[in-house]
PDB file of C-alpha atoms in Angstrom:
ATOM      1  CA  ASN A   1    -200.181  35.302-115.579  1.00 54.00           C
ATOM      2  CA  SER A   2    -197.051  37.480-116.205  1.00 52.00           C
ATOM      3  CA  LEU A   3    -195.900  37.713-119.654  1.00 55.00           C
ATOM      4  CA  GLU A   4    -193.594  35.397-120.603  1.00 52.00           C
ATOM      5  CA  HIS A   5    -190.556  37.843-122.599  1.00 58.00           C
ATOM      6  CA  LYS A   6    -189.574  34.507-124.007  1.00 66.00           C
ATOM      7  CA  ASP A   7    -185.259  34.035-124.438  1.00 76.00           C
ATOM      8  CA  TYR A   8    -184.855  37.933-124.160  1.00 89.00           C
ATOM      9  CA  ALA A   9    -182.180  39.890-121.108  1.00 93.00           C
ATOM     10  CA  ALA A  10    -182.214  43.336-121.061  1.00 94.00           C
ATOM     11  CA  CYS A  11    -178.815  43.340-119.988  1.00 95.00           C
ATOM     12  CA  LYS A  12    -175.320  40.873-119.248  1.00 94.00           C
ATOM     13  CA  ALA A  13    -174.292  39.296-115.862  1.00 94.00           C
ATOM     14  CA  GLU A  14    -170.824  40.599-116.873  1.00 93.00           C
ATOM     15  CA  MET A  15    -171.308  44.783-117.157  1.00 93.00           C
ATOM     16  CA  ASP A  16    -168.986  46.272-119.406  1.00 95.00           C
ATOM     17  CA  PRO A  17    -167.801  49.221-116.217  1.00 95.00           C
ATOM     18  CA  GLU A  18    -168.179  51.054-118.698  1.00 97.00           C
ATOM     19  CA  VAL A  19    -171.582  51.171-119.164  1.00 97.00           C
ATOM     20  CA  ARG A  20    -174.926  51.418-117.106  1.00 97.00           C
ATOM     21  CA  THR A  21    -178.841  49.808-117.191  1.00 97.00           C
ATOM     22  CA  PHE A  22    -181.239  52.051-116.786  1.00 97.00           C
ATOM     23  CA  LEU A  23    -183.577  49.778-115.046  1.00 97.00           C
ATOM     24  CA  ARG A  24    -187.615  51.621-115.220  1.00 95.00           C
ATOM     25  CA  ILE A  25    -190.634  49.787-113.360  1.00 95.00           C
ATOM     26  CA  VAL A  26    -193.164  51.886-114.671  1.00 94.00           C
ATOM     27  CA  VAL A  27    -196.636  50.637-112.600  1.00 92.00           C
ATOM     28  CA  GLN A  28    -199.160  52.510-111.885  1.00 87.00           C
ATOM     29  CA  ALA A  29    -200.029  54.690-108.968  1.00 82.00           C
ATOM     30  CA  GLY A  30    -201.080  52.360-105.669  1.00 81.00           C
ATOM     31  CA  HIS A  31    -200.700  49.079-107.573  1.00 86.00           C
ATOM     32  CA  GLY A  32    -197.818  47.875-106.257  1.00 88.00           C
ATOM     33  CA  SER A  33    -195.279  49.675-107.216  1.00 90.00           C
ATOM     34  CA  THR A  34    -193.259  49.887-103.965  1.00 92.00           C
ATOM     35  CA  ALA A  35    -193.586  46.431-103.138  1.00 93.00           C
ATOM     36  CA  LEU A  36    -191.362  45.567-106.610  1.00 95.00           C
ATOM     37  CA  GLU A  37    -189.535  48.175-105.569  1.00 95.00           C
ATOM     38  CA  SER A  38    -188.756  46.849-101.847  1.00 95.00           C
ATOM     39  CA  ILE A  39    -187.575  43.516-104.333  1.00 97.00           C
ATOM     40  CA  LEU A  40    -185.080  44.944-106.597  1.00 97.00           C
ATOM     41  CA  MET A  41    -183.651  46.629-103.486  1.00 96.00           C
ATOM     42  CA  SER A  42    -182.361  43.355-102.341  1.00 97.00           C
ATOM     43  CA  SER A  43    -179.406  43.304-104.981  1.00 97.00           C
ATOM     44  CA  PRO A  44    -176.584  45.213-104.264  1.00 96.00           C
ATOM     45  CA  LYS A  45    -176.250  46.320-107.766  1.00 97.00           C
ATOM     46  CA  ILE A  46    -179.541  48.415-108.183  1.00 98.00           C
ATOM     47  CA  ALA A  47    -179.241  51.650-106.871  1.00 98.00           C
ATOM     48  CA  THR A  48    -182.254  53.752-106.417  1.00 97.00           C
ATOM     49  CA  LEU A  49    -183.988  57.661-105.784  1.00 96.00           C
ATOM     50  CA  CYS A  50    -184.739  57.094-102.238  1.00 96.00           C
ATOM     51  CA  SER A  51    -181.491  58.356-101.251  1.00 96.00           C
ATOM     52  CA  SER A  52    -183.130  62.275-102.046  1.00 95.00           C
ATOM     53  CA  GLU A  53    -185.475  61.184 -99.217  1.00 94.00           C
ATOM     54  CA  MET A  54    -188.978  62.173-101.840  1.00 93.00           C
ATOM     55  CA  TRP A  55    -191.615  60.309-101.128  1.00 90.00           C
ATOM     56  CA  GLN A  56    -191.942  56.405-102.349  1.00 91.00           C
ATOM     57  CA  CYS A  57    -188.376  57.109-103.587  1.00 93.00           C
ATOM     58  CA  GLU A  58    -190.023  58.428-107.028  1.00 91.00           C
ATOM     59  CA  GLY A  59    -187.639  60.247-109.460  1.00 90.00           C
ATOM     60  CA  HIS A  60    -191.300  62.691-110.584  1.00 86.00           C
ATOM     61  CA  LYS A  61    -191.150  63.226-107.402  1.00 87.00           C
ATOM     62  CA  LEU A  62    -187.636  64.726-107.237  1.00 88.00           C
ATOM     63  CA  LEU A  63    -187.965  66.500-110.547  1.00 86.00           C
ATOM     64  CA  GLU A  64    -190.773  68.164-109.740  1.00 83.00           C
ATOM     65  CA  SER A  65    -188.674  69.517-106.477  1.00 84.00           C
ATOM     66  CA  MET A  66    -186.537  71.009-108.589  1.00 78.00           C
ATOM     67  CA  GLY A  67    -189.842  73.235-111.193  1.00 72.00           C
ATOM     68  CA  HIS A  68    -189.778  70.365-113.685  1.00 63.00           C
ATOM     69  CA  GLY A  69    -192.869  68.882-112.422  1.00 53.00           C
ATOM     70  CA  LEU A  70    -195.299  69.327-115.888  1.00 50.00           C
ATOM     71  CA  ALA A  71    -195.280  65.811-118.227  1.00 48.00           C
ATOM     72  CA  GLU A  72    -192.971  67.020-121.221  1.00 48.00           C
ATOM     73  CA  ASP A  73    -190.476  68.319-119.299  1.00 49.00           C
ATOM     74  CA  GLU A  74    -189.868  64.950-118.020  1.00 57.00           C
ATOM     75  CA  ILE A  75    -188.996  63.901-121.848  1.00 68.00           C
ATOM     76  CA  ASP A  76    -185.350  66.727-120.929  1.00 82.00           C
ATOM     77  CA  THR A  77    -183.373  63.749-120.281  1.00 88.00           C
ATOM     78  CA  ASP A  78    -180.371  65.097-120.238  1.00 89.00           C
ATOM     79  CA  PHE A  79    -181.468  67.462-117.114  1.00 88.00           C
ATOM     80  CA  MET A  80    -183.977  63.827-115.749  1.00 90.00           C
ATOM     81  CA  LEU A  81    -180.250  61.937-115.747  1.00 93.00           C
ATOM     82  CA  SER A  82    -177.906  65.154-113.937  1.00 93.00           C
ATOM     83  CA  THR A  83    -180.864  65.354-110.881  1.00 92.00           C
ATOM     84  CA  TYR A  84    -181.185  61.858-111.063  1.00 95.00           C
ATOM     85  CA  SER A  85    -177.062  60.924-110.299  1.00 96.00           C
ATOM     86  CA  LYS A  86    -177.098  63.336-108.131  1.00 96.00           C
ATOM     87  CA  PHE A  87    -178.315  60.842-105.815  1.00 96.00           C
ATOM     88  CA  TRP A  88    -177.573  57.145-108.311  1.00 97.00           C
ATOM     89  CA  ASP A  89    -174.230  55.421-106.240  1.00 97.00           C
ATOM     90  CA  LEU A  90    -173.065  55.436-109.885  1.00 97.00           C
ATOM     91  CA  ASP A  91    -171.188  52.928-109.114  1.00 97.00           C
ATOM     92  CA  ARG A  92    -173.745  50.432-109.337  1.00 97.00           C
ATOM     93  CA  SER A  93    -174.695  48.792-112.761  1.00 97.00           C
ATOM     94  CA  VAL A  94    -177.811  49.204-112.610  1.00 98.00           C
ATOM     95  CA  LEU A  95    -179.847  52.544-111.674  1.00 98.00           C
ATOM     96  CA  LEU A  96    -183.638  52.194-111.303  1.00 97.00           C
ATOM     97  CA  ASP A  97    -186.492  54.880-111.501  1.00 95.00           C
ATOM     98  CA  LYS A  98    -190.497  53.906-110.169  1.00 92.00           C
ATOM     99  CA  LYS A  99    -192.418  55.113-112.803  1.00 86.00           C
ATOM    100  CA  THR A 100    -195.537  56.360-112.328  1.00 79.00           C
ATOM    101  CA  LYS A 101    -196.858  58.386-114.125  1.00 73.00           C
ATOM    102  CA  ASN A 102    -196.363  60.308-117.331  1.00 70.00           C
ATOM    103  CA  MET A 103    -196.399  57.245-118.991  1.00 75.00           C
ATOM    104  CA  GLU A 104    -197.233  57.960-122.664  1.00 73.00           C
ATOM    105  CA  HIS A 105    -193.640  59.474-123.027  1.00 79.00           C
ATOM    106  CA  LEU A 106    -191.778  56.264-122.304  1.00 88.00           C
ATOM    107  CA  ASP A 107    -191.005  56.104-126.231  1.00 88.00           C
ATOM    108  CA  GLN A 108    -189.936  59.546-126.171  1.00 86.00           C
ATOM    109  CA  GLN A 109    -187.609  59.032-123.580  1.00 88.00           C
ATOM    110  CA  ASP A 110    -185.836  56.022-124.625  1.00 91.00           C
ATOM    111  CA  ALA A 111    -184.957  57.234-128.423  1.00 89.00           C
ATOM    112  CA  LEU A 112    -183.389  59.739-126.568  1.00 88.00           C
ATOM    113  CA  LEU A 113    -181.251  58.448-124.349  1.00 88.00           C
ATOM    114  CA  LEU A 114    -180.100  56.015-126.944  1.00 85.00           C
ATOM    115  CA  LYS A 115    -179.286  59.510-128.761  1.00 88.00           C
ATOM    116  CA  THR A 116    -177.794  61.638-126.398  1.00 89.00           C
ATOM    117  CA  GLY A 117    -175.953  59.001-124.213  1.00 90.00           C
ATOM    118  CA  PRO A 118    -175.181  59.925-120.711  1.00 95.00           C
ATOM    119  CA  PRO A 119    -175.103  63.238-119.546  1.00 94.00           C
ATOM    120  CA  ALA A 120    -171.976  65.100-118.553  1.00 95.00           C
ATOM    121  CA  ALA A 121    -172.685  64.454-115.358  1.00 94.00           C
ATOM    122  CA  MET A 122    -172.728  60.196-116.120  1.00 97.00           C
ATOM    123  CA  ARG A 123    -169.180  60.968-118.232  1.00 96.00           C
ATOM    124  CA  GLN A 124    -167.318  62.411-115.625  1.00 96.00           C
ATOM    125  CA  HIS A 125    -167.998  59.166-113.063  1.00 96.00           C
ATOM    126  CA  GLY A 126    -166.716  56.835-116.470  1.00 97.00           C
ATOM    127  CA  ILE A 127    -169.862  56.109-117.530  1.00 97.00           C
ATOM    128  CA  LYS A 128    -170.198  56.507-122.013  1.00 96.00           C
ATOM    129  CA  ARG A 129    -173.160  54.335-122.566  1.00 95.00           C
ATOM    130  CA  ILE A 130    -176.456  53.896-121.385  1.00 95.00           C
ATOM    131  CA  GLU A 131    -178.608  50.973-122.139  1.00 95.00           C
ATOM    132  CA  THR A 132    -182.838  50.434-121.406  1.00 95.00           C
ATOM    133  CA  ALA A 133    -184.596  48.013-119.375  1.00 96.00           C
ATOM    134  CA  TYR A 134    -188.439  48.510-118.425  1.00 96.00           C
ATOM    135  CA  VAL A 135    -190.529  46.370-115.709  1.00 96.00           C
ATOM    136  CA  ILE A 136    -194.059  46.176-116.108  1.00 95.00           C
ATOM    137  CA  MET A 137    -196.591  45.446-113.295  1.00 95.00           C
ATOM    138  CA  TYR A 138    -199.762  45.602-114.202  1.00 93.00           C
ATOM    139  CA  LYS A 139    -202.884  44.781-110.745  1.00 90.00           C
ATOM    140  CA  PRO A 140    -205.755  42.431-111.719  1.00 88.00           C
ATOM    141  CA  LEU A 141    -209.094  43.675-111.239  1.00 82.00           C
ATOM    142  CA  CYS A 142    -210.478  41.540-109.615  1.00 83.00           C
ATOM    143  CA  LEU A 143    -207.885  42.318-106.059  1.00 81.00           C
ATOM    144  CA  TRP A 144    -208.867  45.721-105.441  1.00 74.00           C
ATOM    145  CA  PRO A 145    -210.081  44.305-101.911  1.00 71.00           C
ATOM    146  CA  MET A 146    -206.425  44.947-101.561  1.00 74.00           C
ATOM    147  CA  SER A 147    -206.165  47.962-100.865  1.00 71.00           C
ATOM    148  CA  SER A 148    -208.177  50.515 -98.466  1.00 69.00           C
ATOM    149  CA  ASP A 149    -208.353  53.541-101.585  1.00 71.00           C
ATOM    150  CA  LEU A 150    -209.786  51.195-104.023  1.00 74.00           C
ATOM    151  CA  GLN A 151    -211.893  49.227-102.103  1.00 72.00           C
ATOM    152  CA  GLU A 152    -213.397  53.351-101.463  1.00 77.00           C
ATOM    153  CA  LEU A 153    -213.049  54.223-105.019  1.00 77.00           C
ATOM    154  CA  VAL A 154    -215.344  51.192-105.952  1.00 73.00           C
ATOM    155  CA  ARG A 155    -217.669  51.507-103.164  1.00 81.00           C
ATOM    156  CA  SER A 156    -218.692  55.001-103.858  1.00 81.00           C
ATOM    157  CA  ASN A 157    -218.624  55.066-108.306  1.00 78.00           C
ATOM    158  CA  ALA A 158    -217.742  50.876-109.584  1.00 79.00           C
ATOM    159  CA  GLU A 159    -217.862  51.464-112.626  1.00 82.00           C
ATOM    160  CA  SER A 160    -215.395  54.393-112.998  1.00 81.00           C
ATOM    161  CA  TYR A 161    -212.791  51.716-110.958  1.00 81.00           C
ATOM    162  CA  VAL A 162    -213.490  49.152-114.025  1.00 83.00           C
ATOM    163  CA  ARG A 163    -213.395  52.239-116.548  1.00 87.00           C
ATOM    164  CA  SER A 164    -210.553  54.020-115.489  1.00 83.00           C
ATOM    165  CA  GLU A 165    -208.511  50.714-115.057  1.00 85.00           C
ATOM    166  CA  LEU A 166    -208.903  49.283-118.364  1.00 89.00           C
ATOM    167  CA  LYS A 167    -207.283  53.169-119.142  1.00 89.00           C
ATOM    168  CA  ARG A 168    -204.642  52.153-117.406  1.00 87.00           C
ATOM    169  CA  VAL A 169    -204.161  48.529-119.124  1.00 89.00           C
ATOM    170  CA  VAL A 170    -204.568  49.877-122.500  1.00 91.00           C
ATOM    171  CA  GLU A 171    -201.997  52.373-121.366  1.00 90.00           C
ATOM    172  CA  LEU A 172    -199.330  49.720-119.610  1.00 92.00           C
ATOM    173  CA  ALA A 173    -200.534  47.323-123.451  1.00 93.00           C
ATOM    174  CA  ASP A 174    -199.069  50.243-125.645  1.00 92.00           C
ATOM    175  CA  ILE A 175    -195.733  50.003-123.644  1.00 92.00           C
ATOM    176  CA  HIS A 176    -195.037  47.037-123.963  1.00 93.00           C
ATOM    177  CA  LYS A 177    -196.157  47.318-128.103  1.00 93.00           C
ATOM    178  CA  TYR A 178    -194.227  49.541-128.502  1.00 92.00           C
ATOM    179  CA  PHE A 179    -190.341  48.679-126.733  1.00 93.00           C
ATOM    180  CA  THR A 180    -191.409  45.165-127.842  1.00 92.00           C
ATOM    181  CA  SER A 181    -191.854  46.490-131.558  1.00 91.00           C
ATOM    182  CA  GLN A 182    -188.054  48.199-131.204  1.00 91.00           C
ATOM    183  CA  GLY A 183    -186.788  44.867-130.238  1.00 91.00           C
ATOM    184  CA  LYS A 184    -186.027  44.611-126.745  1.00 91.00           C
ATOM    185  CA  PRO A 185    -189.762  43.262-125.276  1.00 93.00           C
ATOM    186  CA  PRO A 186    -190.210  44.633-121.377  1.00 95.00           C
ATOM    187  CA  MET A 187    -191.133  41.691-118.712  1.00 95.00           C
ATOM    188  CA  VAL A 188    -194.419  42.286-117.912  1.00 95.00           C
ATOM    189  CA  VAL A 189    -195.272  41.415-113.905  1.00 95.00           C
ATOM    190  CA  ASN A 190    -198.928  40.641-112.956  1.00 95.00           C
ATOM    191  CA  TYR A 191    -198.888  41.108-108.730  1.00 94.00           C
ATOM    192  CA  ALA A 192    -200.856  38.165-108.093  1.00 93.00           C
ATOM    193  CA  ASP A 193    -197.777  36.265-109.334  1.00 95.00           C
ATOM    194  CA  MET A 194    -195.060  38.711-107.297  1.00 96.00           C
ATOM    195  CA  VAL A 195    -197.192  38.205-104.727  1.00 94.00           C
ATOM    196  CA  TRP A 196    -198.814  34.637-104.092  1.00 94.00           C
ATOM    197  CA  ASN A 197    -196.122  33.110-106.715  1.00 95.00           C
ATOM    198  CA  PRO A 198    -192.616  35.329-105.785  1.00 95.00           C
ATOM    199  CA  ASP A 199    -190.621  32.292-106.473  1.00 95.00           C
ATOM    200  CA  TYR A 200    -191.563  32.072-109.964  1.00 94.00           C
ATOM    201  CA  ILE A 201    -191.353  35.611-110.258  1.00 95.00           C
ATOM    202  CA  GLN A 202    -188.000  35.668-108.815  1.00 95.00           C
ATOM    203  CA  ARG A 203    -187.127  32.993-111.724  1.00 94.00           C
ATOM    204  CA  GLU A 204    -188.512  35.159-114.051  1.00 94.00           C
ATOM    205  CA  LEU A 205    -186.321  38.281-113.490  1.00 95.00           C
ATOM    206  CA  ARG A 206    -182.969  36.482-112.523  1.00 94.00           C
ATOM    207  CA  LYS A 207    -183.311  35.530-116.185  1.00 94.00           C
ATOM    208  CA  TYR A 208    -184.700  39.360-117.472  1.00 95.00           C
ATOM    209  CA  LEU A 209    -181.430  41.183-115.844  1.00 96.00           C
ATOM    210  CA  PRO A 210    -179.050  39.034-115.612  1.00 96.00           C
ATOM    211  CA  CYS A 211    -177.018  42.311-114.048  1.00 97.00           C
ATOM    212  CA  VAL A 212    -179.286  42.310-110.462  1.00 96.00           C
ATOM    213  CA  GLY A 213    -178.323  38.437-110.040  1.00 94.00           C
ATOM    214  CA  GLU A 214    -179.951  37.392-107.452  1.00 93.00           C
ATOM    215  CA  VAL A 215    -182.455  38.972-105.703  1.00 96.00           C
ATOM    216  CA  ASP A 216    -184.582  38.475-102.375  1.00 96.00           C
ATOM    217  CA  THR A 217    -188.776  38.230-102.729  1.00 96.00           C
ATOM    218  CA  ASP A 218    -188.596  38.129 -98.886  1.00 95.00           C
ATOM    219  CA  TYR A 219    -186.719  41.262 -98.386  1.00 96.00           C
ATOM    220  CA  THR A 220    -187.393  44.530 -96.444  1.00 94.00           C
ATOM    221  CA  PRO A 221    -186.058  47.575 -96.942  1.00 94.00           C
ATOM    222  CA  VAL A 222    -183.807  48.667 -94.341  1.00 93.00           C
ATOM    223  CA  LEU A 223    -183.892  52.225 -92.893  1.00 93.00           C
ATOM    224  CA  GLY A 224    -181.321  54.418 -93.485  1.00 92.00           C
ATOM    225  CA  LYS A 225    -179.354  51.984 -95.759  1.00 94.00           C
ATOM    226  CA  ASP A 226    -182.226  51.462 -98.423  1.00 94.00           C
ATOM    227  CA  VAL A 227    -184.965  53.648 -97.835  1.00 94.00           C
ATOM    228  CA  PHE A 228    -184.784  57.208 -95.495  1.00 94.00           C
ATOM    229  CA  PRO A 229    -187.398  58.891 -93.114  1.00 92.00           C
ATOM    230  CA  GLY A 230    -188.900  60.300 -95.618  1.00 92.00           C
ATOM    231  CA  ASN A 231    -189.453  58.256 -98.712  1.00 92.00           C
ATOM    232  CA  ASN A 232    -192.344  57.416 -96.752  1.00 91.00           C
ATOM    233  CA  MET A 233    -192.381  53.610 -97.704  1.00 84.00           C
ATOM    234  CA  LYS A 234    -194.191  51.816 -94.414  1.00 77.00           C
ATOM    235  CA  ILE A 235    -193.080  48.424 -95.532  1.00 80.00           C
ATOM    236  CA  SER A 236    -192.432  46.497 -92.217  1.00 82.00           C
ATOM    237  CA  THR A 237    -192.791  43.073 -94.251  1.00 90.00           C
ATOM    238  CA  GLY A 238    -190.879  41.074 -96.769  1.00 93.00           C
ATOM    239  CA  VAL A 239    -193.565  40.190-100.127  1.00 94.00           C
ATOM    240  CA  LYS A 240    -193.360  36.619 -99.968  1.00 93.00           C
ATOM    241  CA  THR A 241    -193.934  36.798 -96.338  1.00 93.00           C
ATOM    242  CA  TYR A 242    -197.227  39.085 -96.930  1.00 89.00           C
ATOM    243  CA  GLY A 243    -198.192  36.781 -99.510  1.00 89.00           C
ATOM    244  CA  LEU A 244    -198.012  33.630 -96.898  1.00 89.00           C
ATOM    245  CA  SER A 245    -200.170  35.083 -94.220  1.00 87.00           C
ATOM    246  CA  SER A 246    -202.804  36.447 -97.362  1.00 83.00           C
ATOM    247  CA  ASN A 247    -205.099  34.447 -98.605  1.00 82.00           C
ATOM    248  CA  PRO A 248    -206.381  35.098-102.172  1.00 81.00           C
ATOM    249  CA  TRP A 249    -210.049  33.830-101.562  1.00 80.00           C
ATOM    250  CA  ASP A 250    -210.381  34.783 -98.954  1.00 79.00           C
ATOM    251  CA  CYS A 251    -210.019  38.160 -99.853  1.00 74.00           C
ATOM    252  CA  CYS A 252    -210.648  39.175-103.647  1.00 71.00           C
ATOM    253  CA  ARG A 253    -213.421  35.929-104.802  1.00 66.00           C
TER     254      ARG A 253
END
């Protein structure tokens, strides 16, 4: 099941106009990050990086296009946020980034963000403080049949697949442990819950992120409004509808 974050809320329902919540969804590539992002896109309070027309709206792709593709460059939070600010709608209270790689630097980035504050581009917009929040999602091993890429990997080398997945889970657990030790536990989502128990995930997101407001677990991003051709996000149906059309007992037992 998805892990409880107890009574912790990462932000307030009524946000200070001089504060923004930097929300990072931390999901390994190919493990449902786009589906989770599509749910969050349903909130008018969330700004994404999709207007950059980068592949899958991913921030690291944007940094790579600016010549900062190496892992160590992502620690430069001033450059990162200055770049993101060109594409975020800074009038919105929650600024979203999808983190699918270089996760080992999240602790350093978070500490630096809190120390240095917003870059000039954000301060010029009246933003004086940044708060951070994290939603981690993992995909149970047994759900490999839901991905054509994972099907190919399992059939070619099942042991390699299992080892890589366990390594990923340990990495996510370490991230959770670190931020919990800092007094701001991330919300943890089980991919299976998102697909087959979306009402539960909707409630938990509302508790963890009051600043986001209501989200629609059956939302389909609109081309030209939420997503753009360069994003290559082929989402034809909402997550809830997808779950209703996919029987877990048929796919993954």
